[in-house]
PDB file of C-alpha atoms in Angstrom:
ATOM      1  CA  UNK O   1      11.000   2.164  -3.333  1.00 84.00           C
ATOM      2  CA  UNK O   2      12.649   4.508  -5.830  1.00 87.00           C
ATOM      3  CA  UNK O   3      16.080   3.165  -4.887  1.00 94.00           C
ATOM      4  CA  UNK O   4      14.899  -0.366  -5.644  1.00 93.00           C
ATOM      5  CA  UNK O   5      13.272   0.610  -8.951  1.00 91.00           C
ATOM      6  CA  UNK O   6      16.493   2.253 -10.145  1.00 94.00           C
ATOM      7  CA  UNK O   7      18.801  -0.640  -9.256  1.00 96.00           C
ATOM      8  CA  UNK O   8      19.386  -4.348  -9.841  1.00 97.00           C
ATOM      9  CA  UNK O   9      17.712  -6.769 -10.033  1.00 95.00           C
ATOM     10  CA  UNK O  10      14.724  -4.588 -10.963  1.00 94.00           C
ATOM     11  CA  UNK O  11      16.403  -2.883 -13.935  1.00 94.00           C
ATOM     12  CA  UNK O  12      17.449  -6.054 -15.731  1.00 95.00           C
ATOM     13  CA  UNK O  13      14.127  -7.733 -14.927  1.00 94.00           C
ATOM     14  CA  UNK O  14      12.142  -4.853 -16.390  1.00 93.00           C
ATOM     15  CA  UNK O  15      14.154  -5.127 -19.612  1.00 93.00           C
ATOM     16  CA  UNK O  16      12.418  -8.505 -20.159  1.00 95.00           C
ATOM     17  CA  UNK O  17       8.940  -7.685 -18.859  1.00 95.00           C
ATOM     18  CA  UNK O  18       7.389  -7.607 -22.332  1.00 95.00           C
ATOM     19  CA  UNK O  19       8.818 -11.053 -23.128  1.00 95.00           C
ATOM     20  CA  UNK O  20       7.761 -12.647 -19.849  1.00 95.00           C
ATOM     21  CA  UNK O  21       4.424 -11.049 -18.947  1.00 95.00           C
ATOM     22  CA  UNK O  22       0.961 -10.523 -20.323  1.00 95.00           C
ATOM     23  CA  UNK O  23      -0.043  -8.567 -17.198  1.00 94.00           C
ATOM     24  CA  UNK O  24       2.137  -6.102 -15.294  1.00 94.00           C
ATOM     25  CA  UNK O  25       0.365  -3.520 -13.163  1.00 94.00           C
ATOM     26  CA  UNK O  26       1.549  -1.528 -10.172  1.00 92.00           C
ATOM     27  CA  UNK O  27       0.231   1.062  -7.738  1.00 92.00           C
ATOM     28  CA  UNK O  28       2.125   3.482  -5.521  1.00 90.00           C
ATOM     29  CA  UNK O  29       0.850   4.843  -2.228  1.00 88.00           C
ATOM     30  CA  UNK O  30       1.971   6.006   1.171  1.00 89.00           C
ATOM     31  CA  UNK O  31       0.560   4.727   4.421  1.00 88.00           C
ATOM     32  CA  UNK O  32       0.981   5.725   8.031  1.00 91.00           C
ATOM     33  CA  UNK O  33       2.132   2.331   9.318  1.00 91.00           C
ATOM     34  CA  UNK O  34       5.263   0.375   8.446  1.00 92.00           C
ATOM     35  CA  UNK O  35       3.367  -2.920   8.224  1.00 93.00           C
ATOM     36  CA  UNK O  36       2.384  -4.491   4.938  1.00 91.00           C
ATOM     37  CA  UNK O  37      -1.208  -3.968   3.802  1.00 91.00           C
ATOM     38  CA  UNK O  38      -3.420  -7.035   3.590  1.00 91.00           C
ATOM     39  CA  UNK O  39      -4.227  -8.618   0.225  1.00 91.00           C
ATOM     40  CA  UNK O  40      -7.699  -7.073  -0.015  1.00 93.00           C
ATOM     41  CA  UNK O  41      -6.407  -3.533   0.637  1.00 92.00           C
ATOM     42  CA  UNK O  42      -3.643  -4.044  -1.912  1.00 93.00           C
ATOM     43  CA  UNK O  43      -6.139  -5.319  -4.464  1.00 95.00           C
ATOM     44  CA  UNK O  44      -8.426  -2.323  -3.940  1.00 95.00           C
ATOM     45  CA  UNK O  45      -5.480   0.029  -4.499  1.00 94.00           C
ATOM     46  CA  UNK O  46      -4.386  -1.853  -7.615  1.00 95.00           C
ATOM     47  CA  UNK O  47      -7.855  -1.602  -9.141  1.00 95.00           C
ATOM     48  CA  UNK O  48      -8.400   2.039  -8.099  1.00 95.00           C
ATOM     49  CA  UNK O  49      -4.935   3.462  -8.799  1.00 94.00           C
ATOM     50  CA  UNK O  50      -3.115   0.829 -10.855  1.00 94.00           C
ATOM     51  CA  UNK O  51      -0.853   1.756 -13.731  1.00 94.00           C
ATOM     52  CA  UNK O  52      -0.415  -0.847 -16.430  1.00 93.00           C
ATOM     53  CA  UNK O  53       2.939  -1.336 -18.105  1.00 93.00           C
ATOM     54  CA  UNK O  54       2.997  -1.168 -21.885  1.00 93.00           C
ATOM     55  CA  UNK O  55       2.984  -4.775 -23.108  1.00 95.00           C
ATOM     56  CA  UNK O  56       2.854  -6.229 -26.608  1.00 95.00           C
ATOM     57  CA  UNK O  57       0.712  -9.243 -25.692  1.00 94.00           C
ATOM     58  CA  UNK O  58      -1.404  -7.845 -22.854  1.00 95.00           C
ATOM     59  CA  UNK O  59      -4.557  -9.604 -21.710  1.00 95.00           C
ATOM     60  CA  UNK O  60      -7.904  -7.833 -21.720  1.00 92.00           C
ATOM     61  CA  UNK O  61      -7.759  -7.778 -17.908  1.00 92.00           C
ATOM     62  CA  UNK O  62      -4.423  -5.975 -18.066  1.00 93.00           C
ATOM     63  CA  UNK O  63      -5.922  -3.210 -20.198  1.00 89.00           C
ATOM     64  CA  UNK O  64      -9.021  -2.728 -18.016  1.00 93.00           C
ATOM     65  CA  UNK O  65      -7.651  -3.709 -14.567  1.00 95.00           C
ATOM     66  CA  UNK O  66     -10.407  -6.330 -14.394  1.00 94.00           C
ATOM     67  CA  UNK O  67      -8.409  -8.695 -12.203  1.00 92.00           C
ATOM     68  CA  UNK O  68     -10.148 -11.228  -9.970  1.00 92.00           C
ATOM     69  CA  UNK O  69     -10.061 -10.435  -6.268  1.00 93.00           C
ATOM     70  CA  UNK O  70      -7.558 -12.391  -4.180  1.00 92.00           C
ATOM     71  CA  UNK O  71      -8.850 -15.464  -2.421  1.00 92.00           C
ATOM     72  CA  UNK O  72      -7.777 -15.831   1.182  1.00 81.00           C
ATOM     73  CA  UNK O  73      -7.333 -19.197   2.832  1.00 82.00           C
ATOM     74  CA  UNK O  74     -10.091 -19.984   5.294  1.00 76.00           C
TER      75      UNK O  74
END
């Protein structure tokens, strides 16, 4: 992950994040399996451990991590 964060296209994208986004939150964690976590697990981690980027025009949800839970297709 660190290699991606320190290289393109992430670097040039992050230079514009304040212009393009009103919410930008991330969470880092390690897990024992190589598979991707499901949406609900990812959401729980985002709410529990999320770090919000500094944004000029952030929404209230961005500041408080009060994002709606993901809706899964039935």
